[in-house]
Amino acid sequence: MNITAAEVIVTSPDRNFVTLKLTTDDGLVGWGDGTLNGRELSVASYLTDHVVPLLLGRDAHRIEDTWQFLYRSAYWRRGPVTMAAIAAVDVALWDLKAKAAGMPLYQLLGGASRNGLMAYGHASGRDEAELFDSIRRHLDQGFRSIRVQTSVPGIDAVYGVRAPAGEEPEHHYEPALRAAQPMEEDWDTRAYLRHIPRVFEAVRSEFGPELPLLHDVHHRLTPIQAARLGKDLEPYDLFWMEDCTPAENQDALRLVRQHTTTPLAIGEVFNTVWDYQTLIKDQLIDYVRSAVTHTGGITAMRKLLDYAAQYQIKSGIHGPTDISPVGMAAALHLDLAIHNFGIQEYMQHGDATNEVFRQTFSFENGYLHPGHQPGLGVELDEDAAAKFPYRPAYLPYNRLKDGTVHDW
Ligand code: GCO
Ligand code: MG
């Protein structure tokens, strides 16, 4: 099964996606996701200019060898662009191997370890009433676990808080703004730390003790501030507190850990197992947040999650809308096969994205399943993709009141 063609497709249905298409001399086609939100074209170039020429003629069955070849031969290891490009190749090769075997990918990874994957959805609101409505809508859609983000009095624009249904279709909400410049938001840590525990107190008293609740801090706190927030949230029994400090410093989590029993999740901006070395070995976290798309694909994620399993640390694979349905399907197959599955983020794609990426995964009663088609179960419709050309888009960033750029 030799690779005869490799092509990079950049399309922008609801947002930008970078997809690798591999074709073999058996006539099979495999798909891989290399989308890096706000920096999409760098991965497209890395693939087209530097990886595609190396793939032609290679045996598509040699997944591990291709991974090691791309990782080691480049000399320049790691980094989001490199690892997203390697992920695109790796996932496309797994798609091909599973199609050649005539099996859904999870079968090649050891078979199903569970019947379905508990997913969490994103509820948010500018005030309590909007937030409660958003939580109810998610419960009506079947979600059994909910991420809670709200506006904060004293801060004008908080990332992750969407306009209410009616003003903006919920599934069309996209965190990256399609514009030539990133949008500027503001930030006030003291206002945030005062407000968030009150929000969770209100949500618990309205929705009761059972509902798993999650919260994303988006890397904005120092270790001692994160420790305080974790402590203040303990009465509300969170499923996790995510990305509480900037991700570069693994030791920051040690201080947080010493002060709170609120479970910790981190890693959506990580790209290799090395970013987790201390965090996992010293048991400073509870959930691994990496995306298959940003961490070198299934081959690398499997090893990372197996390492985490030795320390009772579970998966919480990143699943925002900037992971394409191809990357999402890769996550679902891996989730189904591993033993230490924790939860899967699921932020539904828009209609245009679903038109471009034909999918077989299902969401029923709060549980995702990758489906039973051979391979990943996602096929890109190239005619549909061609209708949506690339448009520059940037994530927002934030500044303090005095104008200082603050941590994401
Ligand atoms: C999440 C994330 C996203 C990211 C986005 C960046 O937990 O889903 O924090 O909202 O900010 O994926 O590209
Ligand atoms: Mg996050």
CSV table of C-alpha atoms and ligand atoms in Angstrom, one decimal:
chain,number,residue,atom,x,y,z
A,1,MET,CA,0.0,0.0,0.0
A,2,ASN,CA,2.3,2.8,-1.3
A,3,ILE,CA,1.4,6.5,-1.1
A,4,THR,CA,0.9,7.8,-4.7
A,5,ALA,CA,-0.5,11.3,-3.9
A,6,ALA,CA,-0.5,13.7,-1.0
A,7,GLU,CA,-2.5,16.9,-1.0
A,8,VAL,CA,-3.2,19.7,1.5
A,9,ILE,CA,-6.7,21.1,1.4
A,10,VAL,CA,-7.4,24.4,3.2
A,11,THR,CA,-11.1,25.2,3.5
A,12,SER,CA,-13.1,27.6,5.7
A,13,PRO,CA,-16.7,26.6,6.0
A,14,ASP,CA,-17.5,28.0,9.5
A,15,ARG,CA,-13.8,28.5,10.2
A,16,ASN,CA,-10.4,27.5,8.7
A,17,PHE,CA,-9.4,23.8,8.5
A,18,VAL,CA,-6.2,22.3,7.2
A,19,THR,CA,-6.7,18.7,6.0
A,20,LEU,CA,-4.2,16.2,4.5
A,21,LYS,CA,-5.4,13.8,1.8
A,22,LEU,CA,-3.3,10.7,1.2
A,23,THR,CA,-4.0,8.4,-1.7
A,24,THR,CA,-2.5,4.9,-2.2
A,25,ASP,CA,-1.9,2.7,-5.1
A,26,ASP,CA,-4.7,0.5,-3.7
A,27,GLY,CA,-7.0,3.4,-4.5
A,28,LEU,CA,-7.7,4.1,-0.8
A,29,VAL,CA,-7.9,7.7,0.6
A,30,GLY,CA,-6.9,8.7,4.1
A,31,TRP,CA,-7.6,12.0,5.9
A,32,GLY,CA,-5.6,13.8,8.5
A,33,ASP,CA,-6.3,17.1,10.4
A,34,GLY,CA,-3.5,19.7,10.8
A,35,THR,CA,-5.5,22.7,11.8
A,36,LEU,CA,-3.7,25.2,14.1
A,37,ASN,CA,-6.2,27.9,15.0
A,38,GLY,CA,-5.0,31.4,13.8
A,39,ARG,CA,-1.8,30.0,12.3
A,40,GLU,CA,-3.3,27.6,9.8
A,41,LEU,CA,-1.2,28.4,6.7
A,42,SER,CA,2.1,27.7,8.5
A,43,VAL,CA,1.0,24.0,8.8
A,44,ALA,CA,-0.3,23.9,5.3
A,45,SER,CA,3.2,25.2,4.1
A,46,TYR,CA,5.1,22.8,6.4
A,47,LEU,CA,3.1,19.9,4.9
A,48,THR,CA,3.1,21.0,1.2
A,49,ASP,CA,6.7,22.3,1.0
A,50,HIS,CA,8.5,19.9,3.4
A,51,VAL,CA,6.5,16.8,4.1
A,52,VAL,CA,4.5,15.9,1.0
A,53,PRO,CA,7.6,15.3,-1.1
A,54,LEU,CA,8.9,12.8,1.6
A,55,LEU,CA,5.7,10.8,1.6
A,56,LEU,CA,5.4,9.9,-2.1
A,57,GLY,CA,6.3,6.3,-2.7
A,58,ARG,CA,6.4,5.4,1.1
A,59,ASP,CA,4.6,2.3,2.4
A,60,ALA,CA,1.4,3.6,4.1
A,61,HIS,CA,1.4,0.7,6.5
A,62,ARG,CA,4.6,1.8,8.2
A,63,ILE,CA,3.0,4.3,10.6
A,64,GLU,CA,5.5,4.1,13.5
A,65,ASP,CA,8.4,4.3,11.2
A,66,THR,CA,6.9,7.3,9.3
A,67,TRP,CA,6.3,9.1,12.6
A,68,GLN,CA,9.8,8.6,13.8
A,69,PHE,CA,11.2,9.6,10.4
A,70,LEU,CA,9.3,12.9,10.4
A,71,TYR,CA,10.0,13.6,14.0
A,72,ARG,CA,13.7,12.8,14.1
A,73,SER,CA,14.9,13.5,10.6
A,74,ALA,CA,13.7,17.1,10.7
A,75,TYR,CA,16.3,17.9,13.4
A,76,TRP,CA,13.9,20.6,14.7
A,77,ARG,CA,11.7,18.7,17.1
A,78,ARG,CA,8.4,19.6,18.8
A,79,GLY,CA,6.4,22.9,18.4
A,80,PRO,CA,2.8,23.3,17.4
A,81,VAL,CA,3.4,23.6,13.7
A,82,THR,CA,5.7,20.6,13.4
A,83,MET,CA,3.5,18.4,15.6
A,84,ALA,CA,0.3,19.4,13.8
A,85,ALA,CA,1.9,18.5,10.5
A,86,ILE,CA,3.1,15.1,11.9
A,87,ALA,CA,-0.4,14.6,13.4
A,88,ALA,CA,-2.0,15.1,9.9
A,89,VAL,CA,0.2,12.4,8.4
A,90,ASP,CA,-0.2,10.0,11.3
A,91,VAL,CA,-4.0,10.2,11.4
A,92,ALA,CA,-4.3,9.9,7.6
A,93,LEU,CA,-2.1,6.7,7.8
A,94,TRP,CA,-4.3,5.2,10.6
A,95,ASP,CA,-7.4,6.0,8.5
A,96,LEU,CA,-5.8,4.2,5.6
A,97,LYS,CA,-4.7,1.2,7.6
A,98,ALA,CA,-8.2,0.8,9.1
A,99,LYS,CA,-9.8,1.1,5.7
A,100,ALA,CA,-7.4,-1.5,4.3
A,101,ALA,CA,-8.4,-3.8,7.2
A,102,GLY,CA,-12.1,-3.1,6.7
A,103,MET,CA,-12.5,-2.1,10.3
A,104,PRO,CA,-13.3,1.1,12.3
A,105,LEU,CA,-10.1,2.5,13.6
A,106,TYR,CA,-10.8,1.7,17.3
A,107,GLN,CA,-10.6,-2.0,16.5
A,108,LEU,CA,-7.0,-1.6,15.4
A,109,LEU,CA,-6.3,0.2,18.7
A,110,GLY,CA,-7.4,-2.8,20.8
A,111,GLY,CA,-11.2,-2.6,20.4
A,112,ALA,CA,-13.8,-0.8,22.4
A,113,SER,CA,-13.3,-0.5,26.2
A,114,ARG,CA,-16.7,1.1,26.7
A,115,ASN,CA,-20.0,1.6,24.9
A,116,GLY,CA,-19.9,5.4,24.6
A,117,LEU,CA,-17.9,8.4,25.5
A,118,MET,CA,-19.2,10.9,28.1
A,119,ALA,CA,-19.0,14.4,26.4
A,120,TYR,CA,-19.1,17.8,28.0
A,121,GLY,CA,-20.7,20.8,26.3
A,122,HIS,CA,-20.0,24.6,26.7
A,123,ALA,CA,-22.6,26.5,28.5
A,124,SER,CA,-22.1,30.2,29.1
A,125,GLY,CA,-24.0,33.4,29.7
A,126,ARG,CA,-23.5,37.1,30.3
A,127,ASP,CA,-25.5,36.8,33.5
A,128,GLU,CA,-27.1,34.2,35.7
A,129,ALA,CA,-30.3,34.0,33.7
A,130,GLU,CA,-28.5,33.5,30.4
A,131,LEU,CA,-26.2,31.0,31.9
A,132,PHE,CA,-29.0,28.9,33.4
A,133,ASP,CA,-30.8,29.0,30.0
A,134,SER,CA,-27.6,27.8,28.3
A,135,ILE,CA,-27.2,25.0,30.8
A,136,ARG,CA,-30.8,23.9,30.3
A,137,ARG,CA,-30.4,24.0,26.5
A,138,HIS,CA,-27.3,21.7,26.8
A,139,LEU,CA,-29.2,19.3,29.1
A,140,ASP,CA,-32.0,19.2,26.6
A,141,GLN,CA,-29.5,18.3,23.8
A,142,GLY,CA,-28.5,15.4,26.0
A,143,PHE,CA,-25.3,16.6,27.6
A,144,ARG,CA,-24.6,15.0,31.0
A,145,SER,CA,-21.6,17.2,31.8
A,146,ILE,CA,-21.3,21.0,31.4
A,147,ARG,CA,-18.5,23.5,31.2
A,148,VAL,CA,-19.5,26.8,32.8
A,149,GLN,CA,-18.1,30.2,31.7
A,150,THR,CA,-19.6,33.6,32.5
A,151,SER,CA,-19.1,37.2,32.1
A,152,VAL,CA,-17.6,38.9,35.2
A,153,PRO,CA,-18.8,42.3,36.5
A,154,GLY,CA,-15.9,44.7,35.9
A,155,ILE,CA,-14.7,42.9,32.8
A,156,ASP,CA,-16.1,44.0,29.4
A,157,ALA,CA,-15.4,40.9,27.3
A,158,VAL,CA,-14.6,37.5,28.6
A,159,TYR,CA,-13.4,34.8,26.2
A,160,GLY,CA,-15.6,31.8,25.9
A,161,VAL,CA,-18.9,33.6,26.7
A,162,ARG,CA,-21.2,33.6,23.8
A,163,ALA,CA,-24.2,35.7,23.0
A,164,PRO,CA,-27.5,34.0,23.9
A,165,ALA,CA,-29.5,31.9,21.5
A,166,GLY,CA,-31.5,34.1,19.2
A,167,GLU,CA,-28.8,36.7,19.0
A,168,GLU,CA,-26.3,34.2,17.6
A,169,PRO,CA,-27.0,30.6,16.7
A,170,GLU,CA,-25.2,28.6,19.3
A,171,HIS,CA,-23.5,26.1,17.0
A,172,HIS,CA,-22.2,29.0,14.9
A,173,TYR,CA,-20.2,30.5,17.8
A,174,GLU,CA,-16.6,30.5,16.9
A,175,PRO,CA,-13.8,31.7,19.3
A,176,ALA,CA,-11.6,33.0,16.4
A,177,LEU,CA,-12.6,36.2,14.8
A,178,ARG,CA,-12.4,36.3,11.0
A,179,ALA,CA,-10.5,39.6,10.7
A,180,ALA,CA,-7.1,40.9,9.8
A,181,GLN,CA,-6.3,41.7,13.5
A,182,PRO,CA,-7.0,39.9,16.7
A,183,MET,CA,-9.7,41.3,18.9
A,184,GLU,CA,-8.7,43.0,22.1
A,185,GLU,CA,-10.5,41.9,25.3
A,186,ASP,CA,-9.9,43.2,28.9
A,187,TRP,CA,-9.0,41.4,32.1
A,188,ASP,CA,-9.2,41.9,35.9
A,189,THR,CA,-8.0,39.0,38.0
A,190,ARG,CA,-9.4,40.2,41.3
A,191,ALA,CA,-12.9,40.7,39.8
A,192,TYR,CA,-12.7,37.2,38.3
A,193,LEU,CA,-11.6,35.5,41.5
A,194,ARG,CA,-14.4,37.2,43.5
A,195,HIS,CA,-17.1,36.3,41.0
A,196,ILE,CA,-16.5,32.7,39.8
A,197,PRO,CA,-17.2,30.9,43.2
A,198,ARG,CA,-20.5,32.8,43.4
A,199,VAL,CA,-21.4,31.5,39.9
A,200,PHE,CA,-20.8,27.9,40.9
A,201,GLU,CA,-22.7,28.3,44.1
A,202,ALA,CA,-25.7,29.5,42.1
A,203,VAL,CA,-25.4,26.7,39.5
A,204,ARG,CA,-25.1,24.0,42.2
A,205,SER,CA,-28.2,25.3,44.0
A,206,GLU,CA,-30.2,25.5,40.8
A,207,PHE,CA,-29.0,22.2,39.2
A,208,GLY,CA,-28.2,20.0,42.2
A,209,PRO,CA,-25.1,18.1,43.3
A,210,GLU,CA,-25.0,15.4,40.6
A,211,LEU,CA,-24.3,17.3,37.4
A,212,PRO,CA,-20.5,17.2,36.5
A,213,LEU,CA,-19.4,20.8,36.1
A,214,LEU,CA,-16.1,22.0,34.5
A,215,HIS,CA,-14.4,25.4,34.3
A,216,ASP,CA,-11.7,26.8,32.0
A,217,VAL,CA,-9.4,29.4,33.4
A,218,HIS,CA,-7.5,29.9,30.0
A,219,HIS,CA,-4.0,30.2,31.6
A,220,ARG,CA,-4.8,33.6,33.3
A,221,LEU,CA,-3.7,33.1,36.9
A,222,THR,CA,-0.5,32.9,38.9
A,223,PRO,CA,0.0,29.7,40.9
A,224,ILE,CA,-1.1,31.3,44.2
A,225,GLN,CA,-4.2,32.8,42.6
A,226,ALA,CA,-5.0,29.4,41.0
A,227,ALA,CA,-4.6,27.8,44.4
A,228,ARG,CA,-7.1,30.2,45.9
A,229,LEU,CA,-9.6,29.6,43.1
A,230,GLY,CA,-9.3,25.8,43.4
A,231,LYS,CA,-9.9,26.1,47.2
A,232,ASP,CA,-12.8,28.5,46.8
A,233,LEU,CA,-14.4,26.1,44.3
A,234,GLU,CA,-14.0,22.9,46.5
A,235,PRO,CA,-17.6,23.2,48.0
A,236,TYR,CA,-19.0,23.0,44.4
A,237,ASP,CA,-17.3,19.7,43.5
A,238,LEU,CA,-15.9,20.5,40.1
A,239,PHE,CA,-15.1,17.7,37.6
A,240,TRP,CA,-12.0,19.8,36.8
A,241,MET,CA,-10.4,23.2,36.8
A,242,GLU,CA,-8.7,23.6,33.4
A,243,ASP,CA,-5.5,25.5,32.4
A,244,CYS,CA,-5.3,27.4,35.6
A,245,THR,CA,-1.8,28.8,35.0
A,246,PRO,CA,0.3,29.4,31.9
A,247,ALA,CA,1.4,26.0,30.6
A,248,GLU,CA,5.1,26.4,30.1
A,249,ASN,CA,6.0,26.1,33.8
A,250,GLN,CA,5.1,22.6,34.9
A,251,ASP,CA,6.2,23.3,38.5
A,252,ALA,CA,3.5,26.0,38.9
A,253,LEU,CA,1.0,23.1,39.2
A,254,ARG,CA,2.9,21.8,42.2
A,255,LEU,CA,2.0,24.8,44.2
A,256,VAL,CA,-1.6,24.7,43.1
A,257,ARG,CA,-1.8,21.0,43.9
A,258,GLN,CA,-0.5,21.5,47.5
A,259,HIS,CA,-3.4,23.8,48.2
A,260,THR,CA,-6.5,22.3,46.7
A,261,THR,CA,-8.3,19.0,46.0
A,262,THR,CA,-10.1,20.5,43.0
A,263,PRO,CA,-9.1,18.2,40.1
A,264,LEU,CA,-6.7,19.8,37.6
A,265,ALA,CA,-6.7,19.5,33.8
A,266,ILE,CA,-4.1,21.0,31.5
A,267,GLY,CA,-2.4,20.6,28.1
A,268,GLU,CA,-4.4,21.9,25.1
A,269,VAL,CA,-1.4,24.0,24.0
A,270,PHE,CA,1.1,21.1,24.7
A,271,ASN,CA,2.6,19.2,21.7
A,272,THR,CA,4.6,16.3,23.1
A,273,VAL,CA,4.8,13.9,26.1
A,274,TRP,CA,7.8,16.0,27.3
A,275,ASP,CA,5.4,18.9,28.2
A,276,TYR,CA,3.9,16.5,30.7
A,277,GLN,CA,7.0,14.8,32.1
A,278,THR,CA,6.9,16.4,35.6
A,279,LEU,CA,3.1,16.8,35.6
A,280,ILE,CA,2.5,13.1,35.2
A,281,LYS,CA,5.4,11.6,37.1
A,282,ASP,CA,4.7,13.8,40.1
A,283,GLN,CA,0.9,13.4,39.8
A,284,LEU,CA,0.3,17.1,39.6
A,285,ILE,CA,-2.7,16.8,37.3
A,286,ASP,CA,-5.7,14.6,36.9
A,287,TYR,CA,-6.6,15.0,33.2
A,288,VAL,CA,-4.5,15.3,30.0
A,289,ARG,CA,-6.1,17.9,27.7
A,290,SER,CA,-4.0,17.5,24.5
A,291,ALA,CA,-5.6,17.3,21.1
A,292,VAL,CA,-4.7,14.4,18.8
A,293,THR,CA,-4.3,17.2,16.1
A,294,HIS,CA,-1.7,19.1,18.0
A,295,THR,CA,0.3,16.3,19.6
A,296,GLY,CA,1.6,14.3,16.7
A,297,GLY,CA,-1.5,12.2,16.1
A,298,ILE,CA,-2.8,8.9,17.4
A,299,THR,CA,0.7,7.3,17.6
A,300,ALA,CA,2.0,9.9,20.1
A,301,MET,CA,-1.3,10.4,22.0
A,302,ARG,CA,-1.6,6.7,22.7
A,303,LYS,CA,1.9,6.6,24.2
A,304,LEU,CA,1.2,9.8,26.2
A,305,LEU,CA,-2.1,8.4,27.6
A,306,ASP,CA,-0.5,5.0,28.4
A,307,TYR,CA,2.2,6.9,30.4
A,308,ALA,CA,-0.6,8.9,32.2
A,309,ALA,CA,-2.5,5.7,32.9
A,310,GLN,CA,0.4,4.4,35.1
A,311,TYR,CA,-0.4,7.4,37.5
A,312,GLN,CA,-4.2,7.1,37.4
A,313,ILE,CA,-4.4,10.2,35.2
A,314,LYS,CA,-7.2,10.2,32.6
A,315,SER,CA,-7.9,11.6,29.2
A,316,GLY,CA,-9.8,14.8,28.5
A,317,ILE,CA,-9.0,15.2,24.9
A,318,HIS,CA,-9.4,18.8,23.5
A,319,GLY,CA,-12.4,19.0,21.2
A,320,PRO,CA,-13.3,22.6,20.3
A,321,THR,CA,-14.6,23.6,16.8
A,322,ASP,CA,-11.0,24.4,15.7
A,323,ILE,CA,-10.3,20.7,15.7
A,324,SER,CA,-11.8,19.5,12.4
A,325,PRO,CA,-14.3,16.6,12.3
A,326,VAL,CA,-11.3,14.5,11.1
A,327,GLY,CA,-9.3,15.3,14.3
A,328,MET,CA,-12.5,14.9,16.3
A,329,ALA,CA,-13.1,11.4,14.9
A,330,ALA,CA,-9.4,10.4,15.6
A,331,ALA,CA,-10.0,11.5,19.2
A,332,LEU,CA,-13.2,9.4,19.5
A,333,HIS,CA,-11.6,6.2,18.2
A,334,LEU,CA,-8.7,6.6,20.7
A,335,ASP,CA,-11.1,7.5,23.5
A,336,LEU,CA,-13.1,4.3,22.9
A,337,ALA,CA,-10.1,2.1,22.9
A,338,ILE,CA,-8.0,3.3,25.9
A,339,HIS,CA,-8.7,2.2,29.4
A,340,ASN,CA,-8.0,5.6,31.1
A,341,PHE,CA,-10.7,7.5,29.3
A,342,GLY,CA,-12.0,10.5,31.4
A,343,ILE,CA,-14.3,12.7,29.3
A,344,GLN,CA,-14.4,14.2,25.8
A,345,GLU,CA,-15.0,17.8,25.0
A,346,TYR,CA,-17.7,18.3,22.3
A,347,MET,CA,-18.4,21.7,20.9
A,348,GLN,CA,-20.6,21.0,17.9
A,349,HIS,CA,-19.5,22.1,14.4
A,350,GLY,CA,-21.7,24.3,12.2
A,351,ASP,CA,-23.8,23.2,9.3
A,352,ALA,CA,-21.3,24.3,6.6
A,353,THR,CA,-18.5,22.3,8.4
A,354,ASN,CA,-20.8,19.3,8.5
A,355,GLU,CA,-21.5,19.7,4.7
A,356,VAL,CA,-17.7,19.7,3.9
A,357,PHE,CA,-16.9,16.8,6.3
A,358,ARG,CA,-19.3,13.9,6.0
A,359,GLN,CA,-19.3,12.2,9.4
A,360,THR,CA,-20.6,8.9,10.9
A,361,PHE,CA,-20.0,9.7,14.6
A,362,SER,CA,-23.1,9.9,16.8
A,363,PHE,CA,-24.1,11.8,19.9
A,364,GLU,CA,-26.9,10.2,21.9
A,365,ASN,CA,-28.0,10.7,25.5
A,366,GLY,CA,-24.8,12.6,26.3
A,367,TYR,CA,-22.5,9.9,24.8
A,368,LEU,CA,-20.4,10.1,21.7
A,369,HIS,CA,-19.5,7.1,19.5
A,370,PRO,CA,-17.2,7.1,16.4
A,371,GLY,CA,-19.5,4.8,14.4
A,372,HIS,CA,-18.7,1.5,12.6
A,373,GLN,CA,-17.4,2.6,9.2
A,374,PRO,CA,-14.0,1.3,8.2
A,375,GLY,CA,-11.3,3.9,9.0
A,376,LEU,CA,-12.1,7.2,10.9
A,377,GLY,CA,-15.6,7.5,9.4
A,378,VAL,CA,-15.1,11.0,8.1
A,379,GLU,CA,-14.8,11.9,4.4
A,380,LEU,CA,-14.1,15.3,3.1
A,381,ASP,CA,-16.2,16.5,0.2
A,382,GLU,CA,-13.7,18.3,-2.0
A,383,ASP,CA,-16.4,20.2,-4.1
A,384,ALA,CA,-18.0,21.4,-0.9
A,385,ALA,CA,-14.6,22.4,0.5
A,386,ALA,CA,-13.8,24.4,-2.6
A,387,LYS,CA,-16.8,26.7,-2.0
A,388,PHE,CA,-15.2,28.0,1.2
A,389,PRO,CA,-11.8,29.7,0.6
A,390,TYR,CA,-9.4,30.5,3.5
A,391,ARG,CA,-10.1,33.7,5.4
A,392,PRO,CA,-7.6,35.1,7.9
A,393,ALA,CA,-8.9,34.6,11.5
A,394,TYR,CA,-7.3,35.3,14.9
A,395,LEU,CA,-8.0,34.3,18.5
A,396,PRO,CA,-8.7,37.4,20.7
A,397,TYR,CA,-6.1,38.4,23.3
A,398,ASN,CA,-6.4,40.5,26.5
A,399,ARG,CA,-4.9,43.5,28.2
A,400,LEU,CA,-5.1,44.7,31.8
A,401,LYS,CA,-6.7,48.0,32.6
A,402,ASP,CA,-3.4,49.8,32.3
A,403,GLY,CA,-2.8,48.4,28.8
A,404,THR,CA,-0.4,45.5,29.7
A,405,VAL,CA,-0.8,42.4,27.6
A,406,HIS,CA,-1.9,39.6,29.9
A,407,ASP,CA,-1.5,35.8,29.8
A,408,TRP,CA,-3.9,33.9,27.6
B,1,GCO,C1,-11.2,24.7,25.1
B,1,GCO,C2,-10.4,25.8,24.6
B,1,GCO,C3,-10.7,26.5,23.3
B,1,GCO,C4,-9.4,27.1,22.8
B,1,GCO,C5,-9.3,27.1,21.4
B,1,GCO,C6,-8.0,27.7,20.9
B,1,GCO,O1,-11.1,24.3,26.2
B,1,GCO,O2,-12.0,24.3,24.3
B,1,GCO,O3,-9.8,26.6,25.6
B,1,GCO,O4,-11.7,27.3,23.5
B,1,GCO,O5,-9.3,28.4,23.3
B,1,GCO,O6,-9.5,25.8,20.9
B,1,GCO,O7,-7.9,27.5,19.6
B,2,MG,MG,-9.4,25.1,27.2
